[in-house]
Amino acid sequence: MKQIINEIWQNRNFKLGLILLLLVIIFSAILPNILPGDPNFQNMEKCYTKPTSQHICGTDNLGRDIFLRLIHGSGLSLKISLTTSLFSVLIGLTIGFISGSSPKSIDYILMRMTDLFFGFPKYFLFILVLGFGEFSLLKLIIVLSIFSWMETAKMVRSETHYINSSLFVKSAICQGLSKSNLFFIHYLPNLAGILISSYTLQVSTIILVESGISFIGLGVQSPNISLGTILNQARYFPYDNYTLIIFSGLFILLNVSTFHFLGDGLKATTNKEKFQK
Amino acid sequence: MNNLLLNVANISLVNRNQILKSNQSFALKDISFSLAENNSISLIGDSASGKTSLIMALLKLKPISSGKIFYKGKDINLFSKTELVQYRRNIQPVFQNYEESLNPLLTIQNNLYYGFSNRLTKKEKLLKLNNLVNLMGLNNNILSKLPFQLSGGEKQRITIIRALVTEPEMIILDEPFSSLDVINQEKLLAVFQQIKSEFKVSYIFITHKIPLIKYFSDSIFSINKGKMQKLENYRAYENLKND
Amino acid sequence: MTKILDVQNLSLYSGNVTLLIDISFTLEQGQIMTVFGPSGSGKSLLCKSILNLQNQNLHKTGKILFMNKDISHQNNLKSVRGKTISIMFQSVSKSLNPMLTLGQHLVQVSKRNNDDLLMDVGFSNPIEILQKYPHQVSGGELSRFGLALALAPNPRLLILDEAFTSIDDNLKTKFVNLIKNLVHQKQLSIILVTHDLDILDKLSDNYIVMQNGEIIETNNNLSTSSNSEYLKNSISSFKRLYNDDF
């Protein structure tokens, strides 16, 4: 165990990701809870003010403090992405593992189904599901998860096939290990690397997708704030609201890169060859 | 006459992707042999002989296309789930490729622990495990290590311990001596003989190094290109060699 | 007799740990030298170090002269590796690219027709075997092909790193005879790493015994008996184990 942690620690990408993660945690998790003030508080007397000591990033068209909006929005974007990715990895693990351990026919059907989801015009479905009826975070998370599990499934499936052919699994079957014991003791540890790196990379993707959906107005709705909705506002008054565009873009960049670096670092170090030296 | 444990009757195994072709090639063709209690048999065969297919067929990890395998008189193909588990726990393999025989992410203890019978308490399992480790001449601290920290010889001995965990009646030894130097071959042979007398195990010894066969010679067979032949004694192999 | 290989004080370090300690030996043309020793004694490491194939994080010191040319460091090795010095490892399958046919592998080391060589190693139909991929061929056939691959460029020095360990007795005898002939005909020099006493007996002109990274015995005269514990113990184990056969 210590060896693995050591290796991960050495990876440059991961270290960079950790530093950025620190920033992300400060901005998205800590500050929203300690800074006073309501991000939705409107003060028409103070619209469009440039950055001041009271409002670090200035105010928007409705007099709301931009900085407060950004950190709350970032926090919500992250919460959504972290949850969605969790669901998506769980779905991918289930389908991938079932596919990998099933006879050829079922494997084939599941993989073709995966391909279907890959090719599906997901924004069409987003409009259908999110464009009508009441908005709920849960609906958003579910809809996002439904279209992001496929890559994980494919990776889990091929890794499962590989583990199936390993001698230690064959020996375990010969010892009469139950199916659940086999899964938790032998398969899961060997899949863990893929799952963790898949998860973190997925988070960075979902942040972008969610921002995109919220940007076009289908995602998070007021009074909730996400980075996408902030960006949405910014398009109407690009010259007056330049801080809005720049800073919301920067926040998205920060969040996405953090998880991208973390995921990349993890992916590189959880390569199984490490254990066969 | 000892009780018959295993009776293999005319089994054949067609190569996987050719089941529908008319000109099939066989991994195993018409193989028959039997194994009695406390006996040892040798199968002389190299890597192309079909020995891997035979091992997989005996463990019921690969289906046979014809013929039957009987364990204590019963057809293993007709076994219920519990009977199959019971059978498999009684015929344990020690694979030739010990490098890849252990789960690289689990400690040695975790690689071995879960094979013990559920009737034992945790204490009993750990006690038996430690006894087996000592039997193989290893230090108990090896249990907390990961496979990559072990030398080749240590890994090989761990795979032998794993075969003993289920207290099997039969052990399939696939080329256990090949990568060892002569001094360790002698030591390992002594361990196998000790295991046989203490635990009353029958061995199916598969090798292509002829001289060691005399230590496992209640019956001797040669397997070549999927076909098997019974031999009088291991010297008879000399005559077959030039095939 | 010309000196083919002259290894002088070769040492290999990994940080503070010494993996190879002051290895020195010479090999004459047309000689077969066996490197004998238990696993972990550094035999394979020695072979790789001669061709600079060891892990590049390791620090190498000493001098290696091949036909009087200094091949201790990378620059001169390109002209030598796979051409005048060939190496064959225990596991041939791991040395081959699964995406290339055997023929495509062979052509990379030797452009001329090698049918004779392939028949010498025991392939009755060279054209057929060259069209196959590594996974389509049996273990014994792979070993035979590995030997052909090592011999195809017509090397002056052949390093066999436990190449005989995983082949069956039948094939082993064929290889031993083949190598004896080649050494005789072409004055090929061989470094043979093994822990098989039978091979030591049948093939060697001289041998070195390694243990814990150093040479503990050098013997150029096989009629005199060994003075290293390891070899003596091996011989007695061998006699007890294989008694009435050899």
Coordinates of C-alpha atoms in Angstrom, one line a residue, chain A residues 8 11-29 73-86 89 193-208 210-211 227 250-268:
Chain A
I8 CA 1.2 8.4 -6.9
N11 CA 3.7 11.8 -10.3
R12 CA 3.9 15.5 -11.4
N13 CA 0.5 15.7 -12.8
F14 CA -1.0 14.4 -9.6
K15 CA 0.9 16.9 -7.5
L16 CA -0.2 19.7 -9.7
G17 CA -3.8 18.4 -9.4
L18 CA -3.5 18.4 -5.7
I19 CA -2.3 22.0 -5.5
L20 CA -5.2 23.0 -7.7
L21 CA -7.5 20.9 -5.7
L22 CA -6.5 22.9 -2.6
L23 CA -7.6 26.1 -4.5
V24 CA -10.8 24.5 -5.6
I25 CA -11.6 23.4 -2.0
I26 CA -10.9 26.8 -0.7
F27 CA -13.0 28.6 -3.3
S28 CA -15.9 26.1 -3.7
A29 CA -16.2 24.4 -0.4
G73 CA -21.8 28.5 -8.5
S74 CA -18.6 26.7 -8.5
G75 CA -19.6 24.8 -5.4
L76 CA -22.9 23.7 -7.0
S77 CA -21.2 22.8 -10.3
L78 CA -18.8 20.6 -8.4
K79 CA -21.4 18.9 -6.2
I80 CA -23.4 18.0 -9.4
S81 CA -20.3 16.7 -11.1
L82 CA -19.0 14.7 -8.2
T83 CA -22.4 13.0 -7.7
T84 CA -23.0 12.4 -11.4
S85 CA -19.6 10.8 -11.9
L86 CA -20.2 8.6 -8.9
V89 CA -19.0 5.0 -12.6
G193 CA -7.3 1.7 -10.6
I194 CA -9.5 2.1 -13.6
L195 CA -12.5 3.1 -11.5
I196 CA -10.7 5.8 -9.6
S197 CA -9.0 7.4 -12.6
S198 CA -12.2 7.1 -14.6
Y199 CA -14.1 8.9 -11.9
T200 CA -11.8 11.8 -11.6
L201 CA -11.5 12.3 -15.4
Q202 CA -15.3 12.0 -15.6
V203 CA -15.7 14.8 -13.1
S204 CA -13.8 17.1 -15.3
T205 CA -15.9 16.2 -18.3
I206 CA -19.2 16.6 -16.5
I207 CA -18.3 20.0 -15.2
L208 CA -18.0 21.1 -18.8
E210 CA -23.2 20.8 -17.0
S211 CA -21.8 24.2 -17.6
L227 CA -20.9 28.5 -13.4
L250 CA -11.3 30.9 -15.1
F251 CA -13.3 29.0 -12.5
I252 CA -14.4 26.5 -15.0
L253 CA -10.9 26.1 -16.2
L254 CA -9.7 25.7 -12.6
N255 CA -12.2 23.0 -11.8
V256 CA -11.8 21.1 -15.0
S257 CA -8.0 21.1 -14.9
T258 CA -7.8 20.1 -11.3
F259 CA -9.7 16.9 -11.9
H260 CA -8.0 16.3 -15.2
F261 CA -4.5 16.4 -13.7
L262 CA -5.6 14.3 -10.7
G263 CA -7.2 11.7 -13.0
D264 CA -4.2 11.7 -15.4
G265 CA -1.8 11.2 -12.5
L266 CA -3.8 8.4 -11.0
K267 CA -4.2 6.7 -14.4
A268 CA -0.5 6.7 -15.0

